[in-house]
Short mmCIF file of C-alpha atoms in Angstrom, two decimals:
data_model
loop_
_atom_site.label_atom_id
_atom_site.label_comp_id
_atom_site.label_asym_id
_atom_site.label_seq_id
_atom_site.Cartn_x
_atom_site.Cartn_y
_atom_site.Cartn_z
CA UNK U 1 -28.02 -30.39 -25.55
CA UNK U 2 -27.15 -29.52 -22.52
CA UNK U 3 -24.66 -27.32 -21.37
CA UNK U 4 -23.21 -26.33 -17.64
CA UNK U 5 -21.02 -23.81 -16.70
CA UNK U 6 -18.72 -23.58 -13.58
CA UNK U 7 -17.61 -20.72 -11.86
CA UNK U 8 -15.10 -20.41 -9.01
CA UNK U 9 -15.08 -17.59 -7.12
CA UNK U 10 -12.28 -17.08 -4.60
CA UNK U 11 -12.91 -14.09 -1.75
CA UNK U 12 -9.17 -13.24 -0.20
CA UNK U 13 -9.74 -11.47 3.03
CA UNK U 14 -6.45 -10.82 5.46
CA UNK U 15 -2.91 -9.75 5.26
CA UNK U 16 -0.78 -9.62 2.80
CA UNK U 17 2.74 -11.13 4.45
CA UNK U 18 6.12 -10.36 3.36
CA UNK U 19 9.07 -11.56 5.33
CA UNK U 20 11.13 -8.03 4.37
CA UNK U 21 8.19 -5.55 4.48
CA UNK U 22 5.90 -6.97 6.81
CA UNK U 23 2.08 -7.34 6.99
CA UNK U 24 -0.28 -5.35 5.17
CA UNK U 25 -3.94 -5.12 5.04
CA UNK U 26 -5.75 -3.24 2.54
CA UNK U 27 -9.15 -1.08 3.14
CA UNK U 28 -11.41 -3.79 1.44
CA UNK U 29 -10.45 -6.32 4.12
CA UNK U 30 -10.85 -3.85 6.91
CA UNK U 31 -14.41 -3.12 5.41
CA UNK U 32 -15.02 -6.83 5.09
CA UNK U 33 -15.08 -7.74 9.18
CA UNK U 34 -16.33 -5.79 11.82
CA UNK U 35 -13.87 -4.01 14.55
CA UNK U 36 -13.77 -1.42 17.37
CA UNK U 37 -12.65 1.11 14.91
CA UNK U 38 -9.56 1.57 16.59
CA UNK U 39 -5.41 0.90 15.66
CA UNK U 40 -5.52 -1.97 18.76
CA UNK U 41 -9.11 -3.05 17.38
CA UNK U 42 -7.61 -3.45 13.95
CA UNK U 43 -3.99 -5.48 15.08
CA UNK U 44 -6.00 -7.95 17.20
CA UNK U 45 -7.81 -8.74 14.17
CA UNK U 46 -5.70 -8.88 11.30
CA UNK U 47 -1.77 -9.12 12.75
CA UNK U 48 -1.05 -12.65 14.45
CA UNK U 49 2.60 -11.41 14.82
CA UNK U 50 1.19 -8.83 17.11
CA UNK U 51 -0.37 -8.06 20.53
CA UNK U 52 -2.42 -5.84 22.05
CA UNK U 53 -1.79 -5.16 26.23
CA UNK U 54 -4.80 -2.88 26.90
CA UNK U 55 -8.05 -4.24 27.50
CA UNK U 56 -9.85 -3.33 24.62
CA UNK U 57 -13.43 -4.94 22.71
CA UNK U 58 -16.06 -2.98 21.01
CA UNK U 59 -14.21 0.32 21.05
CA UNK U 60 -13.83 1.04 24.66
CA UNK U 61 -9.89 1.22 24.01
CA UNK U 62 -10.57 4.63 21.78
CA UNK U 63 -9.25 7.29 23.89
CA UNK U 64 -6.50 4.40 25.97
CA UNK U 65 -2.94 4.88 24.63
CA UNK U 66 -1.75 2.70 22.52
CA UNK U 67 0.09 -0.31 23.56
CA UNK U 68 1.19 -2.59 20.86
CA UNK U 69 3.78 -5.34 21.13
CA UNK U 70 5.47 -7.44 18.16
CA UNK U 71 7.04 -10.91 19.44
CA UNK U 72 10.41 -10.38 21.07
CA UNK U 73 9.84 -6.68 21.42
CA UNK U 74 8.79 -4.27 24.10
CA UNK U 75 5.98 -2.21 23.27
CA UNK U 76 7.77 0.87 24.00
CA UNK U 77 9.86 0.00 20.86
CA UNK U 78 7.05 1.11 18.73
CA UNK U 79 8.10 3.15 15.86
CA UNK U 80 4.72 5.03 13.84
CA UNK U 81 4.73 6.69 10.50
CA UNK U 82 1.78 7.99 8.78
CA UNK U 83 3.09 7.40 5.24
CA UNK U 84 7.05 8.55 5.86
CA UNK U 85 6.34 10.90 8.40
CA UNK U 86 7.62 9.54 12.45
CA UNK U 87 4.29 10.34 14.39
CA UNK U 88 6.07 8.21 17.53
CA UNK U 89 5.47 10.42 21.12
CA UNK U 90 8.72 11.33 22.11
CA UNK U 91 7.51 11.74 25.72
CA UNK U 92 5.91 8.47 26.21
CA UNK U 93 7.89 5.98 23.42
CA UNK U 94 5.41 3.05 22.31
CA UNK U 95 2.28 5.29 21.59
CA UNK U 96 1.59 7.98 18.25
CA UNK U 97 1.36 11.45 18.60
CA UNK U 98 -2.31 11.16 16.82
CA UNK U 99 -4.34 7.96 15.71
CA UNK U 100 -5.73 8.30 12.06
CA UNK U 101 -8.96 7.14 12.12
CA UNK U 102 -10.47 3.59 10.89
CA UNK U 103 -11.74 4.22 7.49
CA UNK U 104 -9.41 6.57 6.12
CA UNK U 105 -6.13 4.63 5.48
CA UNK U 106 -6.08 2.62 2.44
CA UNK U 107 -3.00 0.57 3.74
CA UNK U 108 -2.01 -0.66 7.66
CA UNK U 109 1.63 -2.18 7.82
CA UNK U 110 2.95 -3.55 10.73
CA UNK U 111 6.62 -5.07 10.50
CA UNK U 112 8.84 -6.28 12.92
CA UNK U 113 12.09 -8.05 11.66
CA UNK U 114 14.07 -6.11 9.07
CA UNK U 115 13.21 -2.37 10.19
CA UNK U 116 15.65 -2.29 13.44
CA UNK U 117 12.31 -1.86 15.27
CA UNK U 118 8.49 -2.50 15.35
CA UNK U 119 7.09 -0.16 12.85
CA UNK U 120 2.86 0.70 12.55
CA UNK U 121 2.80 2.60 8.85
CA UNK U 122 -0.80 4.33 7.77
CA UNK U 123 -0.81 4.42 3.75
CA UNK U 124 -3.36 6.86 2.75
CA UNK U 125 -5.09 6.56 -1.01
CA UNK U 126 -4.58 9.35 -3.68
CA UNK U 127 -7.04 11.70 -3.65
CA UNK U 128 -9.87 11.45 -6.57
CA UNK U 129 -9.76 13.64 -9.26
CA UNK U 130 -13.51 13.24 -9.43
CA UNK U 131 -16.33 15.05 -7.13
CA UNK U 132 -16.80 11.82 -4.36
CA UNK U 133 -18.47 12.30 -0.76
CA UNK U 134 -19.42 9.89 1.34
CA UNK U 135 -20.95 10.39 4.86
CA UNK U 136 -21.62 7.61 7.75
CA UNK U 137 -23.34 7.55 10.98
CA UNK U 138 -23.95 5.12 13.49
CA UNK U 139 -24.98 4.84 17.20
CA UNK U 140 -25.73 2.56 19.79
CA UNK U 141 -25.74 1.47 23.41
CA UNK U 142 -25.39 -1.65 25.61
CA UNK U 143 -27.69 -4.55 25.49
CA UNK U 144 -28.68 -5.35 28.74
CA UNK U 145 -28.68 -8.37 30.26
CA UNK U 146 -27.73 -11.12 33.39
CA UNK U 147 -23.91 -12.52 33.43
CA UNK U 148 -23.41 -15.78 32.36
CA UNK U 149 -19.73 -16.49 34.20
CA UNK U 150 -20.42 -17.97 37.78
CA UNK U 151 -18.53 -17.11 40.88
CA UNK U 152 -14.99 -17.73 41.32
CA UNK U 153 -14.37 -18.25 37.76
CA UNK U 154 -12.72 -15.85 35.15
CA UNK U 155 -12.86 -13.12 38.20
CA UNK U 156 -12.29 -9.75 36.97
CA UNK U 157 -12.55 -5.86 37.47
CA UNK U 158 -11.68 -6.51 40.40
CA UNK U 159 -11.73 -10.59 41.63
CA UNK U 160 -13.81 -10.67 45.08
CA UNK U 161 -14.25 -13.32 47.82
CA UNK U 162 -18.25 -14.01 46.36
CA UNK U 163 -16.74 -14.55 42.67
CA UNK U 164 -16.85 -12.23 39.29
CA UNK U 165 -18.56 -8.66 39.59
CA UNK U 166 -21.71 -8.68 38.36
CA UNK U 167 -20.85 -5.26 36.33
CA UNK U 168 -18.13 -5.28 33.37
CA UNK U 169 -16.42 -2.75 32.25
CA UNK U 170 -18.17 -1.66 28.69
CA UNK U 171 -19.20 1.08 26.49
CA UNK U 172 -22.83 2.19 27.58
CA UNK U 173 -23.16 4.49 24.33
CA UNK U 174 -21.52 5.46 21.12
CA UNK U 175 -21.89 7.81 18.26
CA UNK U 176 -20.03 7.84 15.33
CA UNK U 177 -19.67 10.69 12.51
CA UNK U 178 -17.74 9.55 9.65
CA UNK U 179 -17.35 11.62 6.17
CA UNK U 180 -14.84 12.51 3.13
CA UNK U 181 -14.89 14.60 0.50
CA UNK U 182 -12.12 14.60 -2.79
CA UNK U 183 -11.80 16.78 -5.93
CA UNK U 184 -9.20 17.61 -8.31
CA UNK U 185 -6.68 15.57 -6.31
CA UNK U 186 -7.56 17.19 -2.98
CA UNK U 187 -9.12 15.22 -0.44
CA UNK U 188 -11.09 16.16 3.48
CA UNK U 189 -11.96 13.61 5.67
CA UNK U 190 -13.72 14.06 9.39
CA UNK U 191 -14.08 11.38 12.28
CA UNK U 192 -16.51 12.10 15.52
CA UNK U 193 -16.60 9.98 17.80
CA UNK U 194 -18.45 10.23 21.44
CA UNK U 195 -19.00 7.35 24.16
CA UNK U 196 -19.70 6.89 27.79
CA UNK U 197 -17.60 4.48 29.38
CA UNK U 198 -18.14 2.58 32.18
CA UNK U 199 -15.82 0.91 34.93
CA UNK U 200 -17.07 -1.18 38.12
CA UNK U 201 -14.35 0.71 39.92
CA UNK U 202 -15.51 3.94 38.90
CA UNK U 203 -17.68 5.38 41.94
CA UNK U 204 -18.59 8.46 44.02
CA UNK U 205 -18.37 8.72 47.60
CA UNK U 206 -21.71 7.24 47.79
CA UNK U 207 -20.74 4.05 45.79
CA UNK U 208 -22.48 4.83 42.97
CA UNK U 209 -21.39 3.86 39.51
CA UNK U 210 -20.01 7.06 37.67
CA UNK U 211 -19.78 7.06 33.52
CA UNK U 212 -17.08 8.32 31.74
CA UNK U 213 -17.72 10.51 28.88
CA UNK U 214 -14.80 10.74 26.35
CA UNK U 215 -14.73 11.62 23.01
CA UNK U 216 -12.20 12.13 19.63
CA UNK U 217 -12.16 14.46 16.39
CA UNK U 218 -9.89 13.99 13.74
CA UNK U 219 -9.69 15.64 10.70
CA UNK U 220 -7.25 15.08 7.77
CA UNK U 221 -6.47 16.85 4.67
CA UNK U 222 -4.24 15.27 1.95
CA UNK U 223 -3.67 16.51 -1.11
CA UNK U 224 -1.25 16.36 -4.36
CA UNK U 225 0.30 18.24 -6.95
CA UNK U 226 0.08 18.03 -9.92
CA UNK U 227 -3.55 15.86 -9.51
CA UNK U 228 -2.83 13.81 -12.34
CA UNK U 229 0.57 12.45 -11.58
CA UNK U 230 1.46 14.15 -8.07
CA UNK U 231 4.87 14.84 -7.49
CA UNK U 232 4.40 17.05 -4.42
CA UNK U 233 2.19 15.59 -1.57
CA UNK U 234 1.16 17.62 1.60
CA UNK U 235 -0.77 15.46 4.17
CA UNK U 236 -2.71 17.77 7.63
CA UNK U 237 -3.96 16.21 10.70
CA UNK U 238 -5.57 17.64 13.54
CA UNK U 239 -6.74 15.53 16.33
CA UNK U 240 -8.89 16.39 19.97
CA UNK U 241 -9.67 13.92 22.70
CA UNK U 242 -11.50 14.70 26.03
CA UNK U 243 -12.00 12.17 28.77
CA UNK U 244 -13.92 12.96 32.13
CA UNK U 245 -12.40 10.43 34.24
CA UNK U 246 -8.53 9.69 32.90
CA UNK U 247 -7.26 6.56 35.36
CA UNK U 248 -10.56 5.12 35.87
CA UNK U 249 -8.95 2.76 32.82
CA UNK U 250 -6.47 1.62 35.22
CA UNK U 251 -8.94 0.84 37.87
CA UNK U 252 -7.78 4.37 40.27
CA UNK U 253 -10.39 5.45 42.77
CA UNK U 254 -12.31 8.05 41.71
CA UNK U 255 -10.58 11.07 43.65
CA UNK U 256 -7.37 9.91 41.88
CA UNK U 257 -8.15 10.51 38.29
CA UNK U 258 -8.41 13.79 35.85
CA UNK U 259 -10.29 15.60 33.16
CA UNK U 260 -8.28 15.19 29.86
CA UNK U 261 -7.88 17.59 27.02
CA UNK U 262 -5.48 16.84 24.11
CA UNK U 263 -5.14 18.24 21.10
CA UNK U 264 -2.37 17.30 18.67
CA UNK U 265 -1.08 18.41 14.67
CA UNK U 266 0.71 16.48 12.43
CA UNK U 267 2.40 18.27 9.24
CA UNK U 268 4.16 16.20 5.86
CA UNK U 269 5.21 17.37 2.69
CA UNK U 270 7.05 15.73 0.57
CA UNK U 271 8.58 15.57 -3.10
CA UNK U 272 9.82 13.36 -5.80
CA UNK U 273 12.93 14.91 -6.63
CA UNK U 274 14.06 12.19 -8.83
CA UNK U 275 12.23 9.86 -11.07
CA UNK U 276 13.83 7.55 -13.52
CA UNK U 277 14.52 3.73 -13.84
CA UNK U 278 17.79 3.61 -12.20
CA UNK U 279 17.21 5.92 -9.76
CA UNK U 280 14.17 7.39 -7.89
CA UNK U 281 14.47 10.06 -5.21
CA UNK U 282 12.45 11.21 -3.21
CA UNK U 283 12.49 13.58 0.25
CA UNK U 284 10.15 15.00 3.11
CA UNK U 285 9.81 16.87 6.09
CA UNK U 286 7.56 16.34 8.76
CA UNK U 287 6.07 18.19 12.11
CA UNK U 288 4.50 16.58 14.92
CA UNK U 289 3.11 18.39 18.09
CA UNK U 290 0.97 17.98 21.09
CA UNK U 291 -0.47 18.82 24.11
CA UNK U 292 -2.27 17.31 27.33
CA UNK U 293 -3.59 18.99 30.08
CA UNK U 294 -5.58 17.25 32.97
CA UNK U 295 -7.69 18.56 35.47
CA UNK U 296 -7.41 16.44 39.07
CA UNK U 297 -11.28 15.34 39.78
CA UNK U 298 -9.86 15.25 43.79
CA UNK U 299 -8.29 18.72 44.86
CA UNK U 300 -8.07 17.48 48.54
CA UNK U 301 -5.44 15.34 49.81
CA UNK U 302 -5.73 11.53 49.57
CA UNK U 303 -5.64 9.10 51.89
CA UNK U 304 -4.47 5.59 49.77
CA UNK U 305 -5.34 2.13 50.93
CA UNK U 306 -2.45 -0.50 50.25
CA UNK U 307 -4.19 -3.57 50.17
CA UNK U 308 -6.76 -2.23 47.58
CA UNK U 309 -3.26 -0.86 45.51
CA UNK U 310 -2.85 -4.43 43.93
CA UNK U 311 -5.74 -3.93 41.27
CA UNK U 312 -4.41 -1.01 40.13
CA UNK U 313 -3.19 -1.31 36.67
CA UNK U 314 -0.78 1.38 36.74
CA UNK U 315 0.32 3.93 39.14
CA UNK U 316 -1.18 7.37 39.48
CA UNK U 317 0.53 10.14 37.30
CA UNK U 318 0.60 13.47 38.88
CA UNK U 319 1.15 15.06 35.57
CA UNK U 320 -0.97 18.59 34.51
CA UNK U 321 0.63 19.63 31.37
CA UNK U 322 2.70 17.87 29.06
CA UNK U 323 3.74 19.48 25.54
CA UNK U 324 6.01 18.14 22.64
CA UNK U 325 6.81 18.97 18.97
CA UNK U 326 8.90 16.71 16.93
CA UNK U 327 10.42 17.95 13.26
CA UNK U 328 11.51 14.88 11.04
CA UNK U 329 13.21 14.54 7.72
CA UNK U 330 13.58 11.54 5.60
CA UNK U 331 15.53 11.02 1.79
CA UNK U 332 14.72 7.75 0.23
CA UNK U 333 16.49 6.08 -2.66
CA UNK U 334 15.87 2.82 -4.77
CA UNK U 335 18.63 2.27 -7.06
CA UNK U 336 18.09 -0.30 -10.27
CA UNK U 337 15.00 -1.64 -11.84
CA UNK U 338 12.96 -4.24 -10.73
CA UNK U 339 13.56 -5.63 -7.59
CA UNK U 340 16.03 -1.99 -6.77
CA UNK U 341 18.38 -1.60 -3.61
CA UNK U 342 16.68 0.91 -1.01
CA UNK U 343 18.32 3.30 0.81
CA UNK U 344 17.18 5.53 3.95
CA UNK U 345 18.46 8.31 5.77
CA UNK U 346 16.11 10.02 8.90
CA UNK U 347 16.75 13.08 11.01
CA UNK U 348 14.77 14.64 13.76
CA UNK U 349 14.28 16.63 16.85
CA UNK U 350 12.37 16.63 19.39
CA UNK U 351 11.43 18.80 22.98
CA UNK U 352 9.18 17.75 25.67
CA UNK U 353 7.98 19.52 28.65
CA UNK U 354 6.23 18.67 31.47
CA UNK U 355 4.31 20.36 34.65
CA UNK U 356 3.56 17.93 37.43
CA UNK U 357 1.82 18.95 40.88
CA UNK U 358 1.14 15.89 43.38
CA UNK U 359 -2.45 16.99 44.65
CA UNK U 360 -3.54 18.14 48.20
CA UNK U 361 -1.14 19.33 50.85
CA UNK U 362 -0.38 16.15 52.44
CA UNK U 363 -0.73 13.01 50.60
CA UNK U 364 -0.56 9.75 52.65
CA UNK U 365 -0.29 5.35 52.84
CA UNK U 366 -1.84 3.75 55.65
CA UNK U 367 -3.19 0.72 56.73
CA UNK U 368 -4.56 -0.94 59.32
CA UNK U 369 -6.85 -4.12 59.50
CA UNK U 370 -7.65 -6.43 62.12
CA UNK U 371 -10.68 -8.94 63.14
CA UNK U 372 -11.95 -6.58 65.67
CA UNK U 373 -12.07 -2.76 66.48
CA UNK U 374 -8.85 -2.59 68.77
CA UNK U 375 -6.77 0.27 67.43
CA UNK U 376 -3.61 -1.88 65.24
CA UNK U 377 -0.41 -0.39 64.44
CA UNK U 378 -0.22 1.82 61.60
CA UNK U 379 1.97 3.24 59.53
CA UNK U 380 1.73 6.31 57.43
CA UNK U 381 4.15 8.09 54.33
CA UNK U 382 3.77 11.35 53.96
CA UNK U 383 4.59 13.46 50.89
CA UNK U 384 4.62 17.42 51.63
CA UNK U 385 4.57 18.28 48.11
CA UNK U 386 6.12 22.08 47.05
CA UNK U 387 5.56 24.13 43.89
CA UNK U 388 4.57 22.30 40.85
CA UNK U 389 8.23 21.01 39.32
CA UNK U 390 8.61 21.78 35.55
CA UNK U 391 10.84 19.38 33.31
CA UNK U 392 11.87 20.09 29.61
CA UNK U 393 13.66 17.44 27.50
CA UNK U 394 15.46 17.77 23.96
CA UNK U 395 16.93 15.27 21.86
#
């Protein structure tokens, strides 16, 4: 006799979609695919319902800001949480004070219809009560090679009158450091991550292509009390990003970009105060703060060219220091069993100040352009700026 057996297996990889709570993905699909490693890396992927406007592809969008856009929204609408705690930049709306880092969140949920605004959420996983570690590293750099898109199609970085530049934009090398730790319902998790950048528009005086070094540490503690069945959580992030050349993203000459430093803190604890079948209660309080300071890479004063202006894709920001702290609060409620009403109240505060200084003495527009070296007309704006102007901001 003979005898067959067979056996279906059935891999689900993707969202979960809810029309209330939105879409989630879980860490085993995010392990599943390969991605930049970033928040815009991972919506491009996984969220249809959402779009990413930065150029982005094999991590070069690590250090960008985030711009993410649901359908019928404007990606300044952007709310973040990392679990119930608003990590949204009051200063610049649309972008999170901090990004947690790829392989930490157990959960990503991105809604867009029934939370009055486009929300990003980071679910983290309970600690183990067990001894775990794990530690990753990886590294890499560009594979070389000819260009494959022939002139005066798919022009980019700029478009030219001979066709598509021969040199992309890219990451020429990466390393990654990636590790956790957990015990006794406390768990420590570290990112690294370093990379040059490069930009066609990037160049010195000389015309020679410049790299951009950047780099981001993040490290998160999260841990709750009692381990076993935590009623008290407390979640700690710090984050630091450098960049060599901030603008050269946006295609700005050179003498028109900074050195960044960042460094930003996020703070959570919160508390069941109420568990039972009809009711569950539960409250938190939050912190958020951080602070940018760039360095101009041009100290003397700049001379612009209008006609090159158009690739630009944004406009310089004179901007030195810019600080902010946010303190949130939240109570949730879910009344009844089963399929309970949910209620939310949120409160917060928030300060922002800024310290701009336009660089140079005298900073100028002209043009002039002709077919032949007889002097054209030409016309010049000049800013005279004075003392660096401070601007604070509380709501």
């Amino acid at each position: 006799m003979l005898a067959a057996w067979l056996t279906t297996v059935v891999l689900t990889v993707g969202p979960l979609v809810d029309p209330l709570a939105g879409s989630t993905v879980d860490a085993g699909s995010r392990e599943r695919l390969p991605s930049g490693g970033t928040l815009a890396a991972a919506a491009d992927l996984w969220f249809v319902e959402w779009v990413n406007l930065r150029p982005s592809g094999g991590g070069i969008e690590l250090v960008d800001a985030v711009s993410l856009s649901a359908y019928g929204w404007s990606w300044t609408e952007t709310a973040f949480l990392l679990e119930e705690l608003e990590l949204t930049d009051p200063a610049r709306p649309g972008t999170p004070l901090l990004e947690l880092h790829h392989h930490l969140w157990r959960e990503l949920r991105l809604s867009s219809v029934w939370d009055g605004r486009p929300v990003v959420q980071w679910r983290l996983p309970a600690p183990a009560l067990a001894p775990a570690a794990r530690v990753q590293l990886s590294g890499g750099g560009e594979a070389r090679g000819g260009t494959w898109v022939p002139s005066g199609l798919m022009d980019r970085e700029p478009a030219t009158p001979f066709g598509s530049s021969t040199v992309r934009r890219g990451v020429r090398s990466a390393f990654a450091l990636d590790g956790e730790a957990s015990a006794g319902g406390l768990r420590l998790a570290l990112e690294h991550r370093a990379l040059e950048l490069r930009y066609p528009t990037l160049r010195d005086l000389s015309g020679r292509l410049v790299g951009d070094p950047a780099s981001r540490t993040t490290l998160v503690a999260h841990g709750g009390w009692p381990a076993s069945a935590p009623s008290t959580e407390l979640v700690a992030a710090w984050q630091r990003t450098t960049r060599r050349y901030d603008g050269a993203q946006h295609r700005h000459p050179l003498p028109l970009t900074a050195a960044q430093e960042a460094d930003a803190l996020a703070l959570s604890l919160s508390r069941r105060l109420v568990d039972r079948p009809a009711l569950r209660l539960r409250a938190g309080l939050g912190l958020g703060w951080r602070r940018d300071a760039w360095t101009p890479n041009g100290a003397t004063p700049i001379v612009r060219d209008l006609e090159q202006e158009w690739t630009w894709m944004q406009r310089p920001d004179f901007t030195t220091e810019l600080e902010r702290l946010r303190v949130d609060g939240h109570l949730r409620a879910e009344l009844g069993a089963g399929e309970p009403l949910q209620l939310a109240l949120r409160a917060g505060h928030a300060t922002v100040s800024s310290l701009a200084a336009p660089r140079g003495d005298l900073v100028g527009t002209s043009w002039r352009r002709g077919p032949d070296a007889v002097a054209r007309s030409v016309s010049v704006d000049v800013y005279a700026p004075a003392r660096p102007a401070e601007e604070r901001l509380t709501t």
